[in-house]
mmCIF file of C-alpha atoms and ligand atoms in Angstrom:
data_model
loop_
_atom_site.group_PDB
_atom_site.id
_atom_site.type_symbol
_atom_site.label_atom_id
_atom_site.label_comp_id
_atom_site.label_asym_id
_atom_site.label_seq_id
_atom_site.Cartn_x
_atom_site.Cartn_y
_atom_site.Cartn_z
ATOM 1 C CA MET A 1 24.141 18.086 -15.933
ATOM 2 C CA ARG A 2 25.412 17.398 -12.440
ATOM 3 C CA ARG A 3 27.146 14.229 -13.612
ATOM 4 C CA VAL A 4 28.953 16.138 -16.363
ATOM 5 C CA VAL A 5 30.299 18.606 -13.823
ATOM 6 C CA VAL A 6 31.527 15.844 -11.504
ATOM 7 C CA ALA A 7 33.228 14.003 -14.358
ATOM 8 C CA PHE A 8 34.954 17.211 -15.417
ATOM 9 C CA ALA A 9 36.098 17.867 -11.864
ATOM 10 C CA LEU A 10 37.553 14.392 -11.562
ATOM 11 C CA ALA A 11 39.407 14.885 -14.843
ATOM 12 C CA LEU A 12 41.132 17.965 -13.410
ATOM 13 C CA PRO A 13 41.839 17.031 -9.805
ATOM 14 C CA GLY A 14 44.348 19.785 -9.121
ATOM 15 C CA ALA A 15 42.040 22.565 -10.248
ATOM 16 C CA ALA A 16 38.856 21.151 -8.837
ATOM 17 C CA VAL A 17 39.674 20.071 -5.302
ATOM 18 C CA ALA A 18 37.738 22.925 -3.714
ATOM 19 C CA THR A 19 34.701 22.261 -5.886
ATOM 20 C CA VAL A 20 34.647 18.569 -5.046
ATOM 21 C CA ALA A 21 35.136 19.206 -1.336
ATOM 22 C CA ALA A 22 32.369 21.807 -1.227
ATOM 23 C CA ALA A 23 29.784 19.611 -2.930
ATOM 24 C CA PRO A 24 27.943 17.008 -0.855
ATOM 25 C CA ALA A 25 29.941 14.250 -2.529
ATOM 26 C CA ALA A 26 27.687 11.363 -3.414
ATOM 27 C CA HIS A 27 30.610 8.971 -3.684
ATOM 28 C CA ALA A 28 31.597 9.770 -0.093
ATOM 29 C CA ASP A 29 28.412 8.253 1.262
ATOM 30 C CA GLY A 30 29.096 5.941 4.177
ATOM 31 C CA CYS A 31 26.382 3.364 3.626
ATOM 32 C CA TYR A 32 25.918 2.522 -0.007
ATOM 33 C CA THR A 33 26.908 4.116 -3.304
ATOM 34 C CA TRP A 34 25.137 3.532 -6.589
ATOM 35 C CA LYS A 35 27.439 3.392 -9.585
ATOM 36 C CA ARG A 36 25.041 3.460 -12.526
ATOM 37 C CA ASP A 37 21.617 4.726 -13.521
ATOM 38 C CA LEU A 38 18.823 2.264 -12.906
ATOM 39 C CA TYR A 39 15.592 1.868 -14.858
ATOM 40 C CA GLN A 40 13.142 -0.788 -15.982
ATOM 41 C CA GLY A 41 14.882 -3.933 -17.134
ATOM 42 C CA ARG A 42 17.966 -3.579 -14.952
ATOM 43 C CA SER A 43 18.681 -6.022 -12.146
ATOM 44 C CA GLY A 44 21.249 -6.560 -9.451
ATOM 45 C CA ASP A 45 22.159 -5.740 -5.877
ATOM 46 C CA ASP A 46 22.018 -2.015 -6.682
ATOM 47 C CA VAL A 47 18.361 -2.464 -7.648
ATOM 48 C CA HIS A 48 17.787 -4.417 -4.429
ATOM 49 C CA GLN A 49 19.317 -1.565 -2.395
ATOM 50 C CA LEU A 50 17.174 0.978 -4.233
ATOM 51 C CA GLN A 51 14.003 -1.057 -3.681
ATOM 52 C CA ILE A 52 14.544 -1.098 0.086
ATOM 53 C CA ARG A 53 14.668 2.700 0.044
ATOM 54 C CA VAL A 54 11.656 3.364 -2.196
ATOM 55 C CA ALA A 55 9.377 0.561 -0.952
ATOM 56 C CA GLY A 56 7.533 3.154 1.129
ATOM 57 C CA TRP A 57 6.306 4.725 -2.102
ATOM 58 C CA ALA A 58 4.339 1.695 -3.270
ATOM 59 C CA GLY A 59 0.856 2.516 -4.529
ATOM 60 C CA ARG A 60 -2.226 2.008 -2.381
ATOM 61 C CA ARG A 61 -2.676 -1.586 -1.234
ATOM 62 C CA ASP A 62 0.486 -2.538 -3.069
ATOM 63 C CA ILE A 63 4.050 -3.437 -2.199
ATOM 64 C CA VAL A 64 7.377 -3.201 -3.985
ATOM 65 C CA GLU A 65 8.963 -6.644 -3.971
ATOM 66 C CA ILE A 66 12.597 -6.460 -2.881
ATOM 67 C CA ASP A 67 13.763 -8.850 -5.584
ATOM 68 C CA GLY A 68 16.583 -6.994 -7.326
ATOM 69 C CA ARG A 69 14.572 -6.627 -10.543
ATOM 70 C CA TYR A 70 13.572 -3.146 -11.712
ATOM 71 C CA GLY A 71 10.022 -3.697 -12.938
ATOM 72 C CA PRO A 72 7.018 -1.370 -13.357
ATOM 73 C CA LYS A 73 6.278 -1.277 -9.628
ATOM 74 C CA THR A 74 9.810 -0.175 -8.809
ATOM 75 C CA ALA A 75 9.631 2.476 -11.529
ATOM 76 C CA ALA A 76 6.301 3.734 -10.151
ATOM 77 C CA ALA A 77 7.717 3.860 -6.621
ATOM 78 C CA VAL A 78 10.751 5.811 -7.848
ATOM 79 C CA ARG A 79 8.408 8.261 -9.611
ATOM 80 C CA ARG A 80 6.433 8.791 -6.401
ATOM 81 C CA PHE A 81 9.637 9.236 -4.407
ATOM 82 C CA GLN A 82 10.893 11.777 -6.933
ATOM 83 C CA ALA A 83 7.601 13.692 -6.888
ATOM 84 C CA ALA A 84 7.527 13.707 -3.080
ATOM 85 C CA TYR A 85 10.958 15.328 -2.970
ATOM 86 C CA GLY A 86 10.451 17.791 -5.813
ATOM 87 C CA LEU A 87 12.570 15.972 -8.391
ATOM 88 C CA ARG A 88 11.703 15.290 -12.021
ATOM 89 C CA ALA A 89 9.450 12.245 -11.782
ATOM 90 C CA ASP A 90 10.747 10.098 -14.628
ATOM 91 C CA GLY A 91 11.029 6.767 -12.811
ATOM 92 C CA ILE A 92 14.742 6.559 -13.599
ATOM 93 C CA ALA A 93 17.124 6.432 -10.662
ATOM 94 C CA GLY A 94 20.062 8.664 -11.543
ATOM 95 C CA SER A 95 22.262 11.282 -9.922
ATOM 96 C CA GLN A 96 19.422 13.473 -8.592
ATOM 97 C CA THR A 97 17.569 10.558 -7.056
ATOM 98 C CA TYR A 98 20.757 9.176 -5.530
ATOM 99 C CA ALA A 99 21.719 12.575 -4.147
ATOM 100 C CA ARG A 100 18.366 12.740 -2.378
ATOM 101 C CA LEU A 101 18.763 9.198 -1.039
ATOM 102 C CA TYR A 102 22.298 9.962 0.182
ATOM 103 C CA ALA A 103 20.965 13.024 1.965
ATOM 104 C CA LEU A 104 18.275 10.893 3.579
ATOM 105 C CA GLN A 105 20.336 7.963 4.748
ATOM 106 C CA ASP A 106 22.644 7.665 7.720
ATOM 107 C CA ASN A 107 25.940 5.796 7.644
ATOM 108 C CA ASP A 108 24.279 2.662 9.058
ATOM 109 C CA CYS A 109 21.784 2.729 6.150
ATOM 110 C CA THR A 110 18.823 3.807 8.260
ATOM 111 C CA PRO A 111 16.777 6.769 7.018
ATOM 112 C CA GLU A 112 17.376 10.176 8.538
ATOM 113 C CA HIS A 113 14.494 10.209 11.017
ATOM 114 C CA PHE A 114 14.536 6.644 12.357
ATOM 115 C CA SER A 115 17.188 4.501 14.005
ATOM 116 C CA TYR A 116 17.889 0.896 14.944
ATOM 117 C CA GLY A 117 17.811 1.960 18.597
ATOM 118 C CA GLU A 118 14.357 3.491 18.289
ATOM 119 C CA LEU A 119 12.913 0.403 16.591
ATOM 120 C CA ASP A 120 14.454 -1.894 19.204
ATOM 121 C CA ASP A 121 12.735 -0.479 22.236
ATOM 122 C CA GLY A 122 11.126 -3.807 23.139
ATOM 123 C CA CYS A 123 11.476 -4.353 26.862
ATOM 124 C CA GLY A 124 14.939 -2.841 27.032
ATOM 125 C CA ARG A 125 17.109 -3.036 23.951
ATOM 126 C CA SER A 126 17.848 -6.589 22.886
ATOM 127 C CA GLY A 127 20.095 -6.049 19.855
ATOM 128 C CA TYR A 128 17.338 -7.680 17.780
ATOM 129 C CA ARG A 129 17.960 -11.061 19.420
ATOM 130 C CA GLY A 130 15.413 -13.450 20.919
ATOM 131 C CA GLY A 131 12.861 -13.565 18.131
ATOM 132 C CA PRO A 132 11.792 -16.367 15.797
ATOM 133 C CA VAL A 133 14.311 -15.381 13.090
ATOM 134 C CA SER A 134 17.987 -14.433 13.312
ATOM 135 C CA ALA A 135 19.065 -11.032 14.613
ATOM 136 C CA THR A 136 20.466 -10.275 11.137
ATOM 137 C CA LYS A 137 17.151 -11.003 9.458
ATOM 138 C CA THR A 138 15.247 -9.127 12.152
ATOM 139 C CA LYS A 139 17.440 -6.060 11.668
ATOM 140 C CA GLU A 140 16.938 -6.260 7.904
ATOM 141 C CA ASN A 141 13.184 -6.331 8.477
ATOM 142 C CA ALA A 142 13.479 -3.321 10.777
ATOM 143 C CA LEU A 143 15.518 -1.431 8.165
ATOM 144 C CA ARG A 144 12.826 -2.012 5.563
ATOM 145 C CA ALA A 145 10.173 -0.876 8.035
ATOM 146 C CA MET A 146 12.126 2.319 8.732
ATOM 147 C CA TRP A 147 12.288 3.325 5.062
ATOM 148 C CA LYS A 148 8.526 2.897 4.823
ATOM 149 C CA LEU A 149 8.136 4.980 7.968
ATOM 150 C CA GLU A 150 10.326 7.690 6.432
ATOM 151 C CA ALA A 151 7.955 7.818 3.438
ATOM 152 C CA LEU A 152 4.910 7.925 5.704
ATOM 153 C CA ARG A 153 6.518 10.681 7.766
ATOM 154 C CA ARG A 154 7.135 12.716 4.599
ATOM 155 C CA ASP A 155 3.526 12.242 3.516
ATOM 156 C CA LEU A 156 2.277 13.377 6.944
ATOM 157 C CA GLY A 157 4.083 16.683 6.562
ATOM 158 C CA ASP A 158 7.615 15.915 7.781
ATOM 159 C CA ARG A 159 6.703 16.199 11.434
ATOM 160 C CA PRO A 160 8.302 13.945 14.053
ATOM 161 C CA LEU A 161 6.623 10.525 13.933
ATOM 162 C CA ARG A 162 7.276 8.648 17.153
ATOM 163 C CA VAL A 163 7.586 4.858 17.326
ATOM 164 C CA THR A 164 6.190 3.680 20.660
ATOM 165 C CA SER A 165 7.009 -0.003 20.101
ATOM 166 C CA GLY A 166 9.059 -1.698 17.400
ATOM 167 C CA TYR A 167 10.870 -5.014 17.591
ATOM 168 C CA ARG A 168 9.912 -7.227 20.530
ATOM 169 C CA SER A 169 11.656 -10.466 21.452
ATOM 170 C CA THR A 170 9.387 -13.429 22.036
ATOM 171 C CA SER A 171 9.650 -13.061 25.809
ATOM 172 C CA CYS A 172 9.108 -9.306 25.630
ATOM 173 C CA ASN A 173 6.086 -9.794 23.404
ATOM 174 C CA ARG A 174 4.626 -12.192 25.961
ATOM 175 C CA GLN A 175 5.401 -9.753 28.753
ATOM 176 C CA VAL A 176 3.531 -6.879 27.099
ATOM 177 C CA GLY A 177 0.603 -9.086 26.103
ATOM 178 C CA GLY A 178 1.220 -8.950 22.348
ATOM 179 C CA ALA A 179 -0.493 -11.418 20.015
ATOM 180 C CA SER A 180 1.450 -14.690 20.026
ATOM 181 C CA ASN A 181 2.134 -14.432 16.265
ATOM 182 C CA SER A 182 2.802 -10.670 16.401
ATOM 183 C CA GLN A 183 4.753 -9.066 13.559
ATOM 184 C CA HIS A 184 6.651 -7.146 16.249
ATOM 185 C CA ARG A 185 8.605 -10.377 16.889
ATOM 186 C CA TYR A 186 10.031 -10.236 13.343
ATOM 187 C CA GLY A 187 11.015 -6.586 13.324
ATOM 188 C CA THR A 188 8.498 -5.804 10.583
ATOM 189 C CA ALA A 189 6.127 -3.797 12.800
ATOM 190 C CA ALA A 190 5.938 -0.399 14.455
ATOM 191 C CA ASP A 191 3.367 1.191 16.727
ATOM 192 C CA LEU A 192 3.006 4.907 16.059
ATOM 193 C CA ALA A 193 1.833 7.956 17.951
ATOM 194 C CA ALA A 194 0.105 10.765 16.072
ATOM 195 C CA PRO A 195 2.449 13.560 14.920
ATOM 196 C CA ALA A 196 1.715 17.104 16.115
ATOM 197 C CA GLY A 197 -1.361 18.457 14.399
ATOM 198 C CA ARG A 198 -2.350 15.146 12.867
ATOM 199 C CA SER A 199 -4.721 12.457 14.162
ATOM 200 C CA LEU A 200 -4.189 8.732 14.509
ATOM 201 C CA CYS A 201 -6.700 8.335 11.678
ATOM 202 C CA ASP A 202 -4.507 10.537 9.472
ATOM 203 C CA VAL A 203 -1.648 8.125 10.204
ATOM 204 C CA ALA A 204 -3.751 5.024 9.525
ATOM 205 C CA ARG A 205 -5.183 6.423 6.285
ATOM 206 C CA ASP A 206 -1.840 7.624 4.933
ATOM 207 C CA ALA A 207 -0.160 4.336 5.856
ATOM 208 C CA ARG A 208 -2.248 2.651 3.145
ATOM 209 C CA ASP A 209 -0.122 4.378 0.491
ATOM 210 C CA HIS A 210 3.268 3.412 1.885
ATOM 211 C CA GLY A 211 3.632 -0.321 1.509
ATOM 212 C CA PHE A 212 2.181 -1.393 4.844
ATOM 213 C CA SER A 213 0.134 -4.571 4.468
ATOM 214 C CA GLY A 214 -0.844 -4.684 8.153
ATOM 215 C CA ILE A 215 -2.573 -1.594 9.607
ATOM 216 C CA TYR A 216 -4.554 -1.513 12.854
ATOM 217 C CA GLY A 217 -5.827 1.663 14.413
ATOM 218 C CA PRO A 218 -8.706 3.380 16.234
ATOM 219 C CA GLY A 219 -11.757 1.175 16.590
ATOM 220 C CA TYR A 220 -9.748 -2.041 16.405
ATOM 221 C CA PRO A 221 -9.463 -3.661 19.873
ATOM 222 C CA ASP A 222 -6.590 -2.226 21.943
ATOM 223 C CA HIS A 223 -5.571 0.196 19.148
ATOM 224 C CA ASP A 224 -7.328 3.408 20.170
ATOM 225 C CA ASP A 225 -4.093 4.997 21.415
ATOM 226 C CA HIS A 226 -1.726 4.097 18.572
ATOM 227 C CA VAL A 227 -1.577 2.906 14.977
ATOM 228 C CA HIS A 228 0.138 -0.394 14.306
ATOM 229 C CA VAL A 229 1.771 -0.833 10.883
ATOM 230 C CA ASP A 230 3.631 -3.868 9.555
ATOM 231 C CA SER A 231 4.780 -5.664 6.406
ATOM 232 C CA ARG A 232 3.132 -9.060 6.939
ATOM 233 C CA ARG A 233 2.621 -9.575 3.209
ATOM 234 C CA GLU A 234 6.392 -9.712 2.695
ATOM 235 C CA ASN A 235 7.071 -11.788 5.806
ATOM 236 C CA THR A 236 7.669 -15.334 4.589
ATOM 237 C CA ASP A 237 8.868 -16.528 8.005
ATOM 238 C CA ASP A 238 5.640 -16.126 9.960
ATOM 239 C CA GLY A 239 3.658 -19.026 8.490
ATOM 240 C CA LEU A 240 0.739 -16.673 7.818
ATOM 241 C CA PRO A 241 -0.937 -16.026 4.443
ATOM 242 C CA ASN A 242 0.878 -13.205 2.631
ATOM 243 C CA THR A 243 -2.136 -10.960 2.460
ATOM 244 C CA THR A 244 -3.165 -7.449 3.421
ATOM 245 C CA SER A 245 -4.969 -6.945 6.730
ATOM 246 C CA TRP A 246 -6.214 -3.484 7.658
ATOM 247 C CA SER A 247 -8.674 -2.467 10.356
ATOM 248 C CA ALA A 248 -9.329 0.952 11.857
ATOM 249 C CA PRO A 249 -13.140 1.152 11.910
ATOM 250 C CA ASP A 250 -13.220 4.596 13.541
ATOM 251 C CA CYS A 251 -11.198 5.895 10.575
ATOM 252 C CA GLY A 252 -13.421 4.274 7.951
ATOM 253 C CA ILE A 253 -10.893 1.520 7.302
ATOM 254 C CA GLY A 254 -12.571 -1.888 7.390
ATOM 255 C CA ALA A 255 -10.964 -5.285 7.587
ATOM 256 C CA GLY A 256 -9.339 -5.698 4.207
ATOM 257 C CA ALA A 257 -11.932 -3.416 2.606
ATOM 258 C CA ASP A 258 -10.066 -0.215 1.942
HETATM 259 ZN ZN1 LIG B 1 1.708 -3.215 17.142
#
C-alpha cells in the first residue's frame, strides 16, 4: 500500500511535494537504498547488504552467511527481524522492512545504537589499523558485529548496551593481556556490560540467538565482569576452526554444549 502511494506521489510531483517531504523518505537514506523486493531465490549486492543487517536474527547456534544469496536462513532471519519490530513476518524484504532498516541505520551504515568510535576504543582510537587484517576489513567486521549487537540490544529490552572493549590492535591487545589470537584483533568481538535491570547471564543467554559464535561470560576465567561476544565462525582470517565456542558456566552455558 505504501509503495502505491509513493508511486502516485512521484507521478504528480507538483501536487505531492508536501506529502513526499513530510514522509520519512526511504530513497533519501544516506547509507544504502534498496531498489527491489527481496525474497528466497534472489541474489546480489542488495541481498548482501540486507544480510549484514539481519544477521543478528539468526536462529540459536546458527549464523546467516553474508554471501549475497537469499536462502532459507536469510528468509528466517528477515522473519525474526520483522516480528521483533512488529511488522508482518513474511520473510520478504519489501517497503516496510526497508523503512524499518532505514530508521535503524545511520548515514555511515552503523545501526542506531552503536558507532565505529565506540567499537574502536582499544587503547585509544586507532582507526581500525594495526591488526592482522586491513583496516577496511576490520571495519567491515566491526559493522557486522554492530548489527548483531543491535539485535541483541532489542532482545534485551532496548536498554543501553555498553561496549567496554571492541577492536584492539595487536599491540593494544598485548598491552591489555588479551589472548594472542583474540577475536578483538579482527574487529569481530565486543565485551559487554549488563544493561540496567538485566544480568550478565541475561546477556550471555540472549546472545546465543543473535549470530554470535563466540560467547564467554560469568564462570569462564576472567569473564565475571563482562560478556564477550564474537563471530569467530565467520572469521576466515584467524586460522582457527570455524566453529561455535560458548562458555559461561555460571549461566548454565557449557563449552559448546548449549
Ligand atoms: Zn573479549
